[in-house]
Amino acid sequence: MVEQLPEGLVTPVLVIDADVMDRNIARMAETARSGGFALRPHAKSHKCAEIARLQLRAGARGLSVATSSEAEAFAAAGADDLFVAYPLWLDAGKARRLRRLADEVALRVGVDSVEGARRLAEAVRGSDRAKSLCRGSVSVAQARHVRPGLGAP
């Protein structure tokens, strides 16, 4: 662990032990492979295209991101499978951006309300790539659920 920053670095700054990072990326990829699941590491921890490329080359299926802007940035950097892990509330502008993105990459988006799922479905209606976009559960306390690939009940 670095206890003092090298001379001249001003915070905030990303300081990485490359050997540790490489081992962690490899270990996560192997855990996913041996466990038979698709790994989509959350890019919010690094927000760095170079690190994302290392994760993808090691075997990650795609990336998880927090916002549609992050999804656009990682798509521009070459990621073609993205999961927006936080629900989006789509206005007209965000809906157009999300639709463009859904046409470019395999895109999944978390939802937390029936209305959010409806807005998401409307935004990507007609997209050839938007087959199973919705992921999540809606208002469990009220026993209403959104099932993956099926939309709202």
Short mmCIF file of C-alpha atoms in Angstrom, two decimals:
data_model
loop_
_atom_site.label_atom_id
_atom_site.label_comp_id
_atom_site.label_asym_id
_atom_site.label_seq_id
_atom_site.Cartn_x
_atom_site.Cartn_y
_atom_site.Cartn_z
CA MET A 1 0.00 0.00 0.00
CA VAL A 2 1.27 3.48 -0.89
CA GLU A 3 1.48 5.57 2.25
CA GLN A 4 2.68 8.75 0.55
CA LEU A 5 2.03 9.98 -2.96
CA PRO A 6 5.00 10.45 -5.26
CA GLU A 7 6.28 14.02 -5.45
CA GLY A 8 4.20 16.29 -7.65
CA LEU A 9 0.94 14.30 -7.64
CA VAL A 10 -2.11 16.27 -6.59
CA THR A 11 -5.27 14.56 -5.36
CA PRO A 12 -7.60 13.35 -6.53
CA VAL A 13 -5.36 11.04 -8.52
CA LEU A 14 -5.57 7.39 -9.45
CA VAL A 15 -2.54 5.46 -8.20
CA ILE A 16 -2.42 1.79 -9.15
CA ASP A 17 -0.17 -1.09 -8.26
CA ALA A 18 -0.27 -2.64 -11.74
CA ASP A 19 0.84 -6.10 -10.58
CA VAL A 20 -1.91 -6.28 -7.95
CA MET A 21 -4.49 -4.98 -10.42
CA ASP A 22 -3.49 -7.55 -13.05
CA ARG A 23 -3.70 -10.38 -10.49
CA ASN A 24 -7.13 -9.19 -9.30
CA ILE A 25 -8.47 -8.93 -12.84
CA ALA A 26 -7.18 -12.42 -13.67
CA ARG A 27 -8.57 -13.87 -10.44
CA MET A 28 -12.04 -12.41 -11.04
CA ALA A 29 -12.06 -13.63 -14.64
CA GLU A 30 -11.06 -17.14 -13.55
CA THR A 31 -13.67 -17.16 -10.79
CA ALA A 32 -16.34 -16.23 -13.34
CA ARG A 33 -15.15 -18.85 -15.85
CA SER A 34 -14.96 -21.65 -13.29
CA GLY A 35 -18.30 -20.63 -11.78
CA GLY A 36 -20.01 -20.51 -15.15
CA PHE A 37 -21.26 -16.94 -14.92
CA ALA A 38 -20.82 -13.83 -17.04
CA LEU A 39 -18.67 -11.20 -15.40
CA ARG A 40 -19.57 -7.55 -15.92
CA PRO A 41 -17.29 -5.69 -13.47
CA HIS A 42 -18.48 -2.27 -12.35
CA ALA A 43 -16.46 0.42 -14.09
CA LYS A 44 -17.47 3.10 -11.60
CA SER A 45 -14.53 2.08 -9.44
CA HIS A 46 -12.01 3.09 -12.11
CA LYS A 47 -13.84 4.96 -14.92
CA CYS A 48 -10.85 4.17 -17.10
CA ALA A 49 -11.04 2.77 -20.64
CA GLU A 50 -7.61 1.15 -20.37
CA ILE A 51 -8.58 -0.80 -17.25
CA ALA A 52 -11.88 -1.77 -18.86
CA ARG A 53 -10.00 -3.16 -21.86
CA LEU A 54 -7.82 -5.25 -19.51
CA GLN A 55 -10.95 -6.63 -17.84
CA LEU A 56 -12.57 -7.46 -21.17
CA ARG A 57 -9.40 -9.08 -22.56
CA ALA A 58 -9.18 -11.21 -19.41
CA GLY A 59 -12.66 -12.58 -20.07
CA ALA A 60 -15.26 -10.16 -18.70
CA ARG A 61 -18.42 -10.42 -20.82
CA GLY A 62 -19.02 -6.68 -20.52
CA LEU A 63 -19.08 -3.83 -18.04
CA SER A 64 -21.51 -2.50 -15.46
CA VAL A 65 -21.83 1.28 -15.30
CA ALA A 66 -23.79 3.76 -13.21
CA THR A 67 -25.13 6.21 -15.79
CA SER A 68 -26.05 6.47 -19.44
CA SER A 69 -23.13 8.91 -19.87
CA GLU A 70 -20.72 6.28 -18.56
CA ALA A 71 -22.29 3.73 -20.90
CA GLU A 72 -21.77 6.07 -23.86
CA ALA A 73 -18.14 6.70 -22.87
CA PHE A 74 -17.30 3.00 -22.53
CA ALA A 75 -19.15 2.16 -25.75
CA ALA A 76 -17.04 4.81 -27.51
CA ALA A 77 -13.96 3.11 -26.03
CA GLY A 78 -14.98 -0.24 -27.54
CA ALA A 79 -17.12 -1.99 -24.90
CA ASP A 80 -20.00 -3.74 -26.67
CA ASP A 81 -21.88 -5.25 -23.71
CA LEU A 82 -23.03 -2.82 -21.02
CA PHE A 83 -25.29 -3.02 -17.98
CA VAL A 84 -26.52 0.28 -16.53
CA ALA A 85 -26.87 -0.94 -12.97
CA TYR A 86 -28.86 2.00 -11.66
CA PRO A 87 -32.39 2.81 -12.81
CA LEU A 88 -32.70 5.62 -15.32
CA TRP A 89 -35.58 8.06 -15.44
CA LEU A 90 -35.78 8.84 -19.12
CA ASP A 91 -36.79 12.24 -20.43
CA ALA A 92 -36.96 12.74 -24.21
CA GLY A 93 -33.24 13.55 -24.56
CA LYS A 94 -32.05 10.64 -22.44
CA ALA A 95 -34.43 8.33 -24.27
CA ARG A 96 -32.92 9.31 -27.65
CA ARG A 97 -29.39 8.76 -26.32
CA LEU A 98 -30.32 5.39 -24.83
CA ARG A 99 -31.98 4.29 -28.08
CA ARG A 100 -28.82 5.15 -30.04
CA LEU A 101 -26.76 3.21 -27.54
CA ALA A 102 -29.13 0.22 -27.66
CA ASP A 103 -28.63 0.10 -31.43
CA GLU A 104 -24.83 0.04 -31.00
CA VAL A 105 -24.17 -2.36 -28.10
CA ALA A 106 -25.75 -5.18 -26.13
CA LEU A 107 -27.40 -3.01 -23.46
CA ARG A 108 -29.15 -3.91 -20.23
CA VAL A 109 -30.64 -1.39 -17.82
CA GLY A 110 -31.80 -1.82 -14.24
CA VAL A 111 -35.31 -0.69 -13.39
CA ASP A 112 -37.04 -0.06 -10.09
CA SER A 113 -40.56 0.91 -11.08
CA VAL A 114 -43.23 -0.16 -13.51
CA GLU A 115 -43.31 3.34 -15.00
CA GLY A 116 -39.53 3.29 -15.39
CA ALA A 117 -39.81 -0.03 -17.25
CA ARG A 118 -42.50 1.43 -19.52
CA ARG A 119 -40.38 4.49 -20.32
CA LEU A 120 -37.40 2.25 -21.05
CA ALA A 121 -39.47 0.01 -23.33
CA GLU A 122 -40.81 3.03 -25.21
CA ALA A 123 -37.32 4.49 -25.62
CA VAL A 124 -35.95 1.39 -27.34
CA ARG A 125 -39.07 0.21 -29.16
CA GLY A 126 -38.09 -1.05 -32.61
CA SER A 127 -34.41 -1.51 -31.86
CA ASP A 128 -33.09 -4.74 -33.34
CA ARG A 129 -30.62 -5.15 -30.48
CA ALA A 130 -32.94 -4.35 -27.56
CA LYS A 131 -34.25 -7.87 -27.00
CA SER A 132 -33.78 -8.35 -23.25
CA LEU A 133 -33.01 -4.91 -21.92
CA CYS A 134 -34.81 -4.82 -18.61
CA ARG A 135 -33.24 -6.20 -15.43
CA GLY A 136 -34.56 -5.80 -11.94
CA SER A 137 -37.39 -6.03 -9.54
CA VAL A 138 -40.07 -3.47 -8.91
CA SER A 139 -41.63 -2.66 -5.56
CA VAL A 140 -41.33 -6.07 -3.93
CA ALA A 141 -43.36 -4.83 -0.97
CA GLN A 142 -46.27 -4.26 -3.33
CA ALA A 143 -45.76 -7.63 -5.07
CA ARG A 144 -45.25 -6.08 -8.52
CA HIS A 145 -42.25 -7.39 -10.43
CA VAL A 146 -40.51 -6.77 -13.71
CA ARG A 147 -39.09 -10.02 -15.03
CA PRO A 148 -36.02 -10.04 -17.25
CA GLY A 149 -36.95 -9.93 -20.90
CA LEU A 150 -40.67 -9.77 -20.21
CA GLY A 151 -41.26 -6.21 -19.05
CA ALA A 152 -43.95 -5.12 -16.67
CA PRO A 153 -46.85 -7.44 -15.82
#
